[in-house]
Amino acid sequence: RTILCTIHQPTSEVFALFDRVCLVTEGEVAFMGETKGALDLFSDAGYPCPNNFNPADHYIFTLAIRPGEEDKCKQKCKDIVGYYERSAYFKENARKNSECL
């Protein structure tokens, strides 16, 4: 069974219930896949989640566009999206999507 929902700033307890996530920034997919994969991808991209930190908060803070730092934040988001698009996660999603067509 599949349930699709949008939850803004889920608690760590709620986030732990997710099997898969889709993280979006500036209209682009920054990650789509299993929740552990998001931790791995962000860490590999240079943005590891701190120990004992809610991963959902980490993604929100990392992908946020902060007032006064817009250019820097947008570049960071663009870099993360690019890293995802070069990743095995992206390639696997593309393969699965092509099988559906």
Short mmCIF file of C-alpha atoms in Angstrom, two decimals:
data_model
loop_
_atom_site.label_atom_id
_atom_site.label_comp_id
_atom_site.label_asym_id
_atom_site.label_seq_id
_atom_site.Cartn_x
_atom_site.Cartn_y
_atom_site.Cartn_z
CA ARG A 1 0.00 0.00 0.00
CA THR A 2 1.27 3.47 -0.86
CA ILE A 3 0.49 6.62 1.07
CA LEU A 4 1.57 9.97 -0.35
CA CYS A 5 1.56 13.04 1.85
CA THR A 6 3.33 16.31 2.41
CA ILE A 7 4.48 16.97 5.95
CA HIS A 8 6.25 20.19 6.81
CA GLN A 9 8.84 19.76 9.57
CA PRO A 10 7.92 16.28 10.83
CA THR A 11 9.09 15.23 14.27
CA SER A 12 11.84 12.64 14.42
CA GLU A 13 9.23 10.07 15.49
CA VAL A 14 7.09 10.75 12.42
CA PHE A 15 10.12 10.88 10.11
CA ALA A 16 11.23 7.46 11.38
CA LEU A 17 7.97 6.03 10.00
CA PHE A 18 8.87 6.99 6.42
CA ASP A 19 10.26 4.35 4.09
CA ARG A 20 10.97 6.73 1.21
CA VAL A 21 11.18 10.51 0.84
CA CYS A 22 11.22 13.08 -1.91
CA LEU A 23 13.12 16.25 -0.99
CA VAL A 24 12.50 19.27 -3.22
CA THR A 25 14.29 22.60 -3.36
CA GLU A 26 13.67 25.49 -5.71
CA GLY A 27 11.35 23.25 -7.77
CA GLU A 28 14.04 20.59 -8.28
CA VAL A 29 14.33 17.14 -6.74
CA ALA A 30 17.26 17.09 -4.31
CA PHE A 31 16.66 13.45 -3.39
CA MET A 32 14.11 10.71 -3.95
CA GLY A 33 14.46 7.28 -2.45
CA GLU A 34 14.81 5.40 0.82
CA THR A 35 15.29 7.60 3.87
CA LYS A 36 18.71 6.08 4.69
CA GLY A 37 19.81 6.87 1.16
CA ALA A 38 19.10 10.55 1.78
CA LEU A 39 21.43 10.51 4.79
CA ASP A 40 24.13 8.85 2.70
CA LEU A 41 23.71 11.19 -0.26
CA PHE A 42 23.77 14.36 1.85
CA SER A 43 26.83 13.09 3.72
CA ASP A 44 28.62 12.20 0.48
CA ALA A 45 27.73 15.63 -0.93
CA GLY A 46 29.41 17.29 2.06
CA TYR A 47 26.37 17.91 4.25
CA PRO A 48 26.33 15.13 6.88
CA CYS A 49 23.53 15.04 9.41
CA PRO A 50 24.90 15.70 12.91
CA ASN A 51 24.63 12.90 15.46
CA ASN A 52 21.37 12.87 17.46
CA PHE A 53 19.82 15.38 15.04
CA ASN A 54 16.40 15.01 13.41
CA PRO A 55 17.16 14.20 9.74
CA ALA A 56 14.05 16.10 8.63
CA ASP A 57 15.35 19.25 10.33
CA HIS A 58 18.75 18.69 8.74
CA TYR A 59 17.22 18.56 5.25
CA ILE A 60 15.07 21.62 5.92
CA PHE A 61 18.02 23.65 7.22
CA THR A 62 20.33 22.47 4.45
CA LEU A 63 17.86 23.15 1.63
CA ALA A 64 16.45 26.41 3.04
CA ILE A 65 16.91 29.74 1.30
CA ARG A 66 17.83 32.13 4.11
CA PRO A 67 17.16 35.88 3.86
CA GLY A 68 20.37 37.75 3.22
CA GLU A 69 22.11 34.58 2.02
CA GLU A 70 19.95 33.82 -1.01
CA ASP A 71 22.74 33.45 -3.58
CA LYS A 72 24.87 31.23 -1.34
CA CYS A 73 21.88 29.06 -0.36
CA LYS A 74 20.63 28.72 -3.93
CA GLN A 75 24.09 27.64 -5.08
CA LYS A 76 24.26 25.04 -2.30
CA CYS A 77 20.84 23.69 -3.32
CA LYS A 78 21.91 23.62 -6.97
CA ASP A 79 25.04 21.69 -5.98
CA ILE A 80 22.99 19.13 -4.01
CA VAL A 81 20.52 18.69 -6.88
CA GLY A 82 23.44 18.17 -9.27
CA TYR A 83 25.03 15.66 -6.93
CA TYR A 84 21.74 13.76 -6.73
CA GLU A 85 21.33 13.81 -10.52
CA ARG A 86 24.76 12.18 -10.89
CA SER A 87 24.02 9.58 -8.20
CA ALA A 88 23.00 5.93 -8.38
CA TYR A 89 19.73 6.90 -6.65
CA PHE A 90 18.77 9.13 -9.58
CA LYS A 91 19.75 6.50 -12.13
CA GLU A 92 17.72 3.84 -10.31
CA ASN A 93 14.66 6.12 -10.19
CA ALA A 94 15.04 6.89 -13.90
CA ARG A 95 15.22 3.16 -14.66
CA LYS A 96 12.09 2.44 -12.58
CA ASN A 97 10.23 5.32 -14.19
CA SER A 98 11.08 4.15 -17.70
CA GLU A 99 9.74 0.68 -16.85
CA CYS A 100 6.39 2.27 -15.97
CA LEU A 101 6.02 3.93 -19.36
#
